[in-house]
GROMACS .gro file of N, CA and C in nm:
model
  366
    1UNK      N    1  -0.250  -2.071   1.003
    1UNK     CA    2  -0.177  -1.947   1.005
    1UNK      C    3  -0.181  -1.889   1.147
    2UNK      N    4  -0.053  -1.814   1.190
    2UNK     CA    5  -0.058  -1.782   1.328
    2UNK      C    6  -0.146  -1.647   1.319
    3UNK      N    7  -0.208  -1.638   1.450
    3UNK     CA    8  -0.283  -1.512   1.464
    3UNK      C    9  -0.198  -1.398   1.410
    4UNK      N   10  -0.075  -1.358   1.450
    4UNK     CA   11  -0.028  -1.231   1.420
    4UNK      C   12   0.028  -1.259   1.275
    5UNK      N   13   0.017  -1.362   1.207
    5UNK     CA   14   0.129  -1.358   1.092
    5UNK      C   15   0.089  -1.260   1.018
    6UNK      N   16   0.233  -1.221   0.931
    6UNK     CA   17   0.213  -1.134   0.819
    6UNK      C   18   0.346  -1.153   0.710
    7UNK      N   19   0.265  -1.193   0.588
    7UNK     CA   20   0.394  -1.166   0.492
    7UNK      C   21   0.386  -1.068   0.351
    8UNK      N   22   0.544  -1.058   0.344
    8UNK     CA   23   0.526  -0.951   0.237
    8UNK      C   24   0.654  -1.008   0.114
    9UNK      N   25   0.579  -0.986  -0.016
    9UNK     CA   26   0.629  -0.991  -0.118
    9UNK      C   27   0.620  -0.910  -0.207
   10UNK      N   28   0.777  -0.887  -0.229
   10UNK     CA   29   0.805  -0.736  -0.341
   10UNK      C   30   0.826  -0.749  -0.451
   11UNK      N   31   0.734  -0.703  -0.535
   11UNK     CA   32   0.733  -0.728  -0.683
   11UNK      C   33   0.781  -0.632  -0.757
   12UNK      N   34   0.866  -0.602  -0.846
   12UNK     CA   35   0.958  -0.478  -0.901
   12UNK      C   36   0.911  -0.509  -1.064
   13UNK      N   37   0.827  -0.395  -1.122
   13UNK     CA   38   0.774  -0.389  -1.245
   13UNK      C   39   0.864  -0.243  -1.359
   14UNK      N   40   0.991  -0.269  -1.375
   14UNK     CA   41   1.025  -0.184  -1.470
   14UNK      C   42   1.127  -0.102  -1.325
   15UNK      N   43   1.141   0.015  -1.398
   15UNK     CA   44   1.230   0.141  -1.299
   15UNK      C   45   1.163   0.192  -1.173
   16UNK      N   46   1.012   0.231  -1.186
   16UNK     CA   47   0.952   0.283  -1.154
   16UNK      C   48   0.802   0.256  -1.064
   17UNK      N   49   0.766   0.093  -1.046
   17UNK     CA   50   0.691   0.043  -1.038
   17UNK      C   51   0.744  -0.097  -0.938
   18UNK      N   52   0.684  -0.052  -0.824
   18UNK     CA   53   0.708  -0.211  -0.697
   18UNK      C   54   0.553  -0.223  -0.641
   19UNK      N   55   0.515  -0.312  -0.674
   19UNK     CA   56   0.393  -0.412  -0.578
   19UNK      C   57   0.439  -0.461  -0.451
   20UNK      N   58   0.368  -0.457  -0.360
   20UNK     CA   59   0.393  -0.517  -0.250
   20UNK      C   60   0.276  -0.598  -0.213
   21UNK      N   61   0.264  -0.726  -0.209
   21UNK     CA   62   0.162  -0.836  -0.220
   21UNK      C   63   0.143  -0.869  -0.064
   22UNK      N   64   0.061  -0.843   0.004
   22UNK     CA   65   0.093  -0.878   0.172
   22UNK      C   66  -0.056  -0.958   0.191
   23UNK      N   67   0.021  -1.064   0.299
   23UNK     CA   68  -0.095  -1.139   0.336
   23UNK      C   69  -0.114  -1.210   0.504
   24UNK      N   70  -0.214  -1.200   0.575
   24UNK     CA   71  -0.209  -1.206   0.678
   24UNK      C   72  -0.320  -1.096   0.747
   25UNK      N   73  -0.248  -1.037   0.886
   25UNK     CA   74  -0.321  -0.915   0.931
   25UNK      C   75  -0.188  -0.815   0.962
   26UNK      N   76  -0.235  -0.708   0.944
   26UNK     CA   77  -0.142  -0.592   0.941
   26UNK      C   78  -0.237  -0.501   1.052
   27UNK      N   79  -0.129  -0.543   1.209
   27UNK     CA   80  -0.187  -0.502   1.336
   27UNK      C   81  -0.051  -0.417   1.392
   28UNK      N   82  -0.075  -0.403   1.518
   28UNK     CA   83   0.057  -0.339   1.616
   28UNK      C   84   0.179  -0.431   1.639
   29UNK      N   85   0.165  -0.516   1.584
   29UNK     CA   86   0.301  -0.649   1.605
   29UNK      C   87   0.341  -0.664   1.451
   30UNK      N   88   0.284  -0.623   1.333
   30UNK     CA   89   0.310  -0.657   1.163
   30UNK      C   90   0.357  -0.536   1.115
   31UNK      N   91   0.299  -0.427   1.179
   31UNK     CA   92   0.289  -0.311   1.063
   31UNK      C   93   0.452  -0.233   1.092
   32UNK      N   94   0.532  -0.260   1.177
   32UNK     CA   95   0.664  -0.231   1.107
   32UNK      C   96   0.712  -0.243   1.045
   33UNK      N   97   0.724  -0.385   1.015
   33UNK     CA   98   0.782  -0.446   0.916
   33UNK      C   99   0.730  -0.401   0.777
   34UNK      N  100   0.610  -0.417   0.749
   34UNK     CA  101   0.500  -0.310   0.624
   34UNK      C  102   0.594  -0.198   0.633
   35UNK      N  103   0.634  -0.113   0.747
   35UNK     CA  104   0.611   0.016   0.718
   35UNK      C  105   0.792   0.046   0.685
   36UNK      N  106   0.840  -0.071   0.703
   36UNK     CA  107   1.055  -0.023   0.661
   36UNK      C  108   1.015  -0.096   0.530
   37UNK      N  109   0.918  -0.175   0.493
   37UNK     CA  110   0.946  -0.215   0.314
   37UNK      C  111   0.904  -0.139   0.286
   38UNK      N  112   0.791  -0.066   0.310
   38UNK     CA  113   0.718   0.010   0.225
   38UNK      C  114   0.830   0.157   0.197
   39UNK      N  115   0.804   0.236   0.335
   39UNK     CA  116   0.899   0.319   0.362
   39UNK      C  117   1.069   0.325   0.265
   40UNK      N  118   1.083   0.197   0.298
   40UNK     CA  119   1.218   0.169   0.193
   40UNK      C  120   1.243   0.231   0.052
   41UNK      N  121   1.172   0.146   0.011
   41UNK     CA  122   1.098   0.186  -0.151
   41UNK      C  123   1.045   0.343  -0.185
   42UNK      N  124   1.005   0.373  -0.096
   42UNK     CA  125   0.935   0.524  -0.138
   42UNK      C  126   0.984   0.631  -0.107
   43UNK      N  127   1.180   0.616  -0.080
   43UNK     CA  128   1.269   0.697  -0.017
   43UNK      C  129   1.324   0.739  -0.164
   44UNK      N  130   1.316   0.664  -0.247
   44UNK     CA  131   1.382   0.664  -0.431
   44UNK      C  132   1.276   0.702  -0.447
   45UNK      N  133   1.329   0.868  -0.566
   45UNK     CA  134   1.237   1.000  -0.589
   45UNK      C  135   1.199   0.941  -0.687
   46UNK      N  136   1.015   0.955  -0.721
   46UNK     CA  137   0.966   0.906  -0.852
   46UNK      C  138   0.900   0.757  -0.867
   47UNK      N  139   0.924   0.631  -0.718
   47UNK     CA  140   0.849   0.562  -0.703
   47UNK      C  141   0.723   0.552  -0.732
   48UNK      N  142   0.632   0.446  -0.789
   48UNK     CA  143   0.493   0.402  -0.745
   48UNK      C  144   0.512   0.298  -0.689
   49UNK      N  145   0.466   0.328  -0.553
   49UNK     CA  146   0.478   0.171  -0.483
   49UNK      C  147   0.296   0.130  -0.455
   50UNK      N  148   0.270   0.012  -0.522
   50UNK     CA  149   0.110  -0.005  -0.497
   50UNK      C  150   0.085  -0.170  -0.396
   51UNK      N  151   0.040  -0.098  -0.292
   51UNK     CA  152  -0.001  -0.237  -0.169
   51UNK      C  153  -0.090  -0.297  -0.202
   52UNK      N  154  -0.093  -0.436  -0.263
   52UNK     CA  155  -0.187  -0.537  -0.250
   52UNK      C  156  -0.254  -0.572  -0.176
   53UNK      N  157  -0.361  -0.572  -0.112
   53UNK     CA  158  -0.413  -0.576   0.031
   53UNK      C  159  -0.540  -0.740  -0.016
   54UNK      N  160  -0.560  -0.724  -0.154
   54UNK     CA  161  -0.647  -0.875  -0.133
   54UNK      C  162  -0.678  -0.964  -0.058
   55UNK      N  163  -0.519  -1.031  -0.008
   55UNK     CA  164  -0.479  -1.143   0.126
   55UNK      C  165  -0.472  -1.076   0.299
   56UNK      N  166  -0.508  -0.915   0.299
   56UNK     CA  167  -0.541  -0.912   0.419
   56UNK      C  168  -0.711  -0.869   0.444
   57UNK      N  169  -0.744  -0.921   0.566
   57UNK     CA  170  -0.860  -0.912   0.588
   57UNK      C  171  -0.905  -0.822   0.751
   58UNK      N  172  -0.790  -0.810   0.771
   58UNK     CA  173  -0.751  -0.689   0.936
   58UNK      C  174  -0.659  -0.619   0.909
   59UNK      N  175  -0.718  -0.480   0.953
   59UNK     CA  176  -0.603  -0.404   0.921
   59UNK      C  177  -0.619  -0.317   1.109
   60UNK      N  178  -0.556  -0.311   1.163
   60UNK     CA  179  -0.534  -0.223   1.295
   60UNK      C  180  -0.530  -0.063   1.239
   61UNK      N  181  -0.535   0.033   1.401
   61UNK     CA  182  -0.491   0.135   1.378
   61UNK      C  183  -0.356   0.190   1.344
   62UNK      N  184  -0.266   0.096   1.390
   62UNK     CA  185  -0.135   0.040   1.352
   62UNK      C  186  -0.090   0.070   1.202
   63UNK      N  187  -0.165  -0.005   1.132
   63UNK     CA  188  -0.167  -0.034   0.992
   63UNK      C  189  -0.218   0.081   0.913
   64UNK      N  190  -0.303   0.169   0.956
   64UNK     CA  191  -0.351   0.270   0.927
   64UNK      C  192  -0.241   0.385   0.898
   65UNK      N  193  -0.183   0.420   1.022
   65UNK     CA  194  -0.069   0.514   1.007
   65UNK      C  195   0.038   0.460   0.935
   66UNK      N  196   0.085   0.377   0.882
   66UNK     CA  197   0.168   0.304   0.818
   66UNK      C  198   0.107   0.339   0.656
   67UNK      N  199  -0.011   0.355   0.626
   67UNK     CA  200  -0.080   0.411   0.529
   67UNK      C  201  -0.056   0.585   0.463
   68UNK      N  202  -0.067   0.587   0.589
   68UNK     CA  203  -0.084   0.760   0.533
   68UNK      C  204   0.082   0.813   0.587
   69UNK      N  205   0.140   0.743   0.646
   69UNK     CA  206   0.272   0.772   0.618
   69UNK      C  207   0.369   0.771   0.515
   70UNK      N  208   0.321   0.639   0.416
   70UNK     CA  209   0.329   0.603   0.299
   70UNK      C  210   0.306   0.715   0.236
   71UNK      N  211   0.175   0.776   0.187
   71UNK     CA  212   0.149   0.833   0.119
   71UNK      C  213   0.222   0.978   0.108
   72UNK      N  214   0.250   1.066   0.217
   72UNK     CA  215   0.336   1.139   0.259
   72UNK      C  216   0.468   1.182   0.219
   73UNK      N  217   0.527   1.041   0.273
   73UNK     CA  218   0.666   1.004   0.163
   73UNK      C  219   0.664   1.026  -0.003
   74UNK      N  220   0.545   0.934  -0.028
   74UNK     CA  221   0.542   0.948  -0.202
   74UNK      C  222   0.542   1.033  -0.241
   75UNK      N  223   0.474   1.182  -0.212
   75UNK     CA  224   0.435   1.258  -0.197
   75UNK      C  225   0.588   1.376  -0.210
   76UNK      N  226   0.629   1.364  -0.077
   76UNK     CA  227   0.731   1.437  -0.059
   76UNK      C  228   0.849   1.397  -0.172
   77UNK      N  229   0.848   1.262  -0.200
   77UNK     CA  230   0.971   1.250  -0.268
   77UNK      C  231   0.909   1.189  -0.434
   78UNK      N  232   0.812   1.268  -0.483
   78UNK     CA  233   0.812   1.296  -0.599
   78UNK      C  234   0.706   1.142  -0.659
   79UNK      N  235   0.688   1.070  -0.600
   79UNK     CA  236   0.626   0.982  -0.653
   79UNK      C  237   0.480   0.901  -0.578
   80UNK      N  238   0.456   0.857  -0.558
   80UNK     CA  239   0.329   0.780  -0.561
   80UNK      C  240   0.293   0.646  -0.466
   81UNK      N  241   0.184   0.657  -0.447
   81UNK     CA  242   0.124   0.538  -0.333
   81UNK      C  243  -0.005   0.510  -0.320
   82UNK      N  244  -0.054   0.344  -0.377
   82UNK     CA  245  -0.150   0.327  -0.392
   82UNK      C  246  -0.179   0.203  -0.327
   83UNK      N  247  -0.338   0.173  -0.325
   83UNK     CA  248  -0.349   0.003  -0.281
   83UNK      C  249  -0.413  -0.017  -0.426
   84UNK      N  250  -0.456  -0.156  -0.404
   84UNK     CA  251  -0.507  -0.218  -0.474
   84UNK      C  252  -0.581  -0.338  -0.391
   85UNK      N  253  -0.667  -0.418  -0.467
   85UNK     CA  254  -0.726  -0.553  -0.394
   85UNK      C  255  -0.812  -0.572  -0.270
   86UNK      N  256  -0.876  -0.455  -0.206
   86UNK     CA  257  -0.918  -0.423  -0.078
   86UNK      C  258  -1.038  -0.516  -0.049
   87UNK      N  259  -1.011  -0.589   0.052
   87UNK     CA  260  -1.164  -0.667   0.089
   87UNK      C  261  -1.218  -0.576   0.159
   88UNK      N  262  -1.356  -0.590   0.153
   88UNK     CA  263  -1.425  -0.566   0.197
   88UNK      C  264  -1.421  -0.501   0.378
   89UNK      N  265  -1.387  -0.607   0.422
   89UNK     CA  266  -1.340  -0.558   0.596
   89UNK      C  267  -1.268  -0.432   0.556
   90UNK      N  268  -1.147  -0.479   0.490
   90UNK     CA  269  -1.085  -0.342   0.508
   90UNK      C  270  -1.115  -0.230   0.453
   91UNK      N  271  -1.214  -0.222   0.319
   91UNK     CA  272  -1.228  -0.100   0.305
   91UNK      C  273  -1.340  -0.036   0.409
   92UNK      N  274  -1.429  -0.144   0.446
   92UNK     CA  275  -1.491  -0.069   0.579
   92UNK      C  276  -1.434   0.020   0.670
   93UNK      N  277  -1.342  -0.012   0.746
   93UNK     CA  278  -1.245   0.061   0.802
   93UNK      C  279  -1.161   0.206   0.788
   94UNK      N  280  -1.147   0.154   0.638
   94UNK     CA  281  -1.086   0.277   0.559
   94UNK      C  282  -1.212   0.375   0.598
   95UNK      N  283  -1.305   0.335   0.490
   95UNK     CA  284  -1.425   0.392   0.513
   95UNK      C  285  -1.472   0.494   0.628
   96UNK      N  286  -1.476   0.419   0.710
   96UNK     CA  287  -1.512   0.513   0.913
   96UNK      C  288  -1.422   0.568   0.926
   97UNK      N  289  -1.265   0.563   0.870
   97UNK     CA  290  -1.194   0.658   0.976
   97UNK      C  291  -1.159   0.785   0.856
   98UNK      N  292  -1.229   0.738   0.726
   98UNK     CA  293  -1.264   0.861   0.642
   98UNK      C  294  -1.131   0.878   0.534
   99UNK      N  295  -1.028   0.712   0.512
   99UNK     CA  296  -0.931   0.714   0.459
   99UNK      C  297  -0.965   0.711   0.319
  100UNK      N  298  -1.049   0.690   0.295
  100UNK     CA  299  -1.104   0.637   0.120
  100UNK      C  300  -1.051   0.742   0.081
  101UNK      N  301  -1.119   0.893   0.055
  101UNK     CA  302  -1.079   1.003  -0.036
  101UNK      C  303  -0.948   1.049  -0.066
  102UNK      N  304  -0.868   1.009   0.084
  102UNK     CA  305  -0.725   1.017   0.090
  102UNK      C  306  -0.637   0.943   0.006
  103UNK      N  307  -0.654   0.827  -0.029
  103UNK     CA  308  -0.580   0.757  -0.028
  103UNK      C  309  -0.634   0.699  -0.229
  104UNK      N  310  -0.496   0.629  -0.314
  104UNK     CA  311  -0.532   0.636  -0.453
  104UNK      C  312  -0.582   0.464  -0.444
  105UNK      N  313  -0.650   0.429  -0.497
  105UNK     CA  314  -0.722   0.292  -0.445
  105UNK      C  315  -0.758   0.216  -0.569
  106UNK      N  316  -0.729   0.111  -0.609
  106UNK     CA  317  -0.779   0.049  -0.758
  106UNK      C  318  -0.822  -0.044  -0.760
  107UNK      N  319  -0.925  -0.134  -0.823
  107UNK     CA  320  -0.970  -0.230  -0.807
  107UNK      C  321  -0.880  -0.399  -0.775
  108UNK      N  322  -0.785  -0.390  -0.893
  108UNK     CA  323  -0.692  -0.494  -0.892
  108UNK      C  324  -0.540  -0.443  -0.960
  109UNK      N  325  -0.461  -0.517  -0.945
  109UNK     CA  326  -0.300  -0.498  -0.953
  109UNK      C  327  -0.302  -0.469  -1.131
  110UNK      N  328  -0.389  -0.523  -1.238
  110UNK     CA  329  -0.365  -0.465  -1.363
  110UNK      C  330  -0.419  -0.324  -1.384
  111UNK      N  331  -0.503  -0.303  -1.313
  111UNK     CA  332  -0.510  -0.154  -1.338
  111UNK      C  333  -0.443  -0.049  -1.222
  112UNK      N  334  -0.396  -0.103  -1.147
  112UNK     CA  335  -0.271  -0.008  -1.067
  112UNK      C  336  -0.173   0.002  -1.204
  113UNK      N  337  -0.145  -0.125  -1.230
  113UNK     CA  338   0.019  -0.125  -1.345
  113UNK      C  339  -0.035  -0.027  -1.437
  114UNK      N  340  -0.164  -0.034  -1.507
  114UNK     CA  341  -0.202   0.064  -1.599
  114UNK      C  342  -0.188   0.236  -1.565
  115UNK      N  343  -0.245   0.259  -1.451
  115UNK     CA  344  -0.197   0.395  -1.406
  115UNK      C  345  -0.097   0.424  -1.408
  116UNK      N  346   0.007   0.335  -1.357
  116UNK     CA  347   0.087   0.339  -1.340
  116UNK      C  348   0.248   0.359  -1.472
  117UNK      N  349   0.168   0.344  -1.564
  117UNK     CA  350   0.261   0.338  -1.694
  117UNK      C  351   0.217   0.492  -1.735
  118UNK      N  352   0.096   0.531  -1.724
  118UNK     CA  353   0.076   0.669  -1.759
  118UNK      C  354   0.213   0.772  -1.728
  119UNK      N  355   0.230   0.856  -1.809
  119UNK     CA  356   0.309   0.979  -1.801
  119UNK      C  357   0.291   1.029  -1.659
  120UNK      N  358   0.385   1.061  -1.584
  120UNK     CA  359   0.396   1.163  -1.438
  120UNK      C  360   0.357   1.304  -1.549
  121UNK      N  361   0.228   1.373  -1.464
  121UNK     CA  362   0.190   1.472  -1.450
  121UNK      C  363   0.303   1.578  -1.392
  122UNK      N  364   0.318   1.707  -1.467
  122UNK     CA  365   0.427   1.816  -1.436
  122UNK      C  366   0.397   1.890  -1.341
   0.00000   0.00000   0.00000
């Protein structure tokens, strides 16, 4: 695998529900591309879009703001933004720069889908 690679696969679960499965490192050369799929998706009011992060094991500062920009969006436009799958490296990271509390985080992709079927809160 090349040093900078990064890929992304979009998984569409019902109306309301897209996975994004990414694998590689999500640095200053990847995280645009992350951030117009992601971004994409979370422009339609009422999204949950939940990032698979399992298959990455680097995440830059890059990748970071691409995070909480995400969340922002969901936010603003009525719906939702989560990860799922976090190794270890990366939740370290999360961790130090104090993203954990921020951010909605689940162990694995069946219990994102499970939250995710729950009723939107009024």
């Amino acid at each position: 695998m090349e040093e900078n690679y990064m890929e992304i696969i979009r998984e569409e679960s019902g109306e309301r529900l897209v996975f994004f499965g990414v694998s590689g490192r999500v640095d200053a050369l990847t995280s645009p591309q992350l951030e117009q799929e992601l971004l994409s998706a979370l422009a339609e009011q009422g999204k949950f879009c939940v990032l698979d992060l399992a298959q990455v094991d680097y995440m830059s500062s890059a990748g970071l703001r691409v995070l909480l920009m995400c969340k922002k969006t969901a936010a603003r436009n009525k719906g939702s933004f989560a990860l799922c799958g976090l190794q270890e490296s990366v939740r370290k990271i999360l961790e130090m720069v104090g993203y954990l509390p921020l951010l909605e985080i689940y162990p694995d992709r069946l219990t994102a889908h499970a939250a995710a079927r729950k009723p939107l809160e009024g």
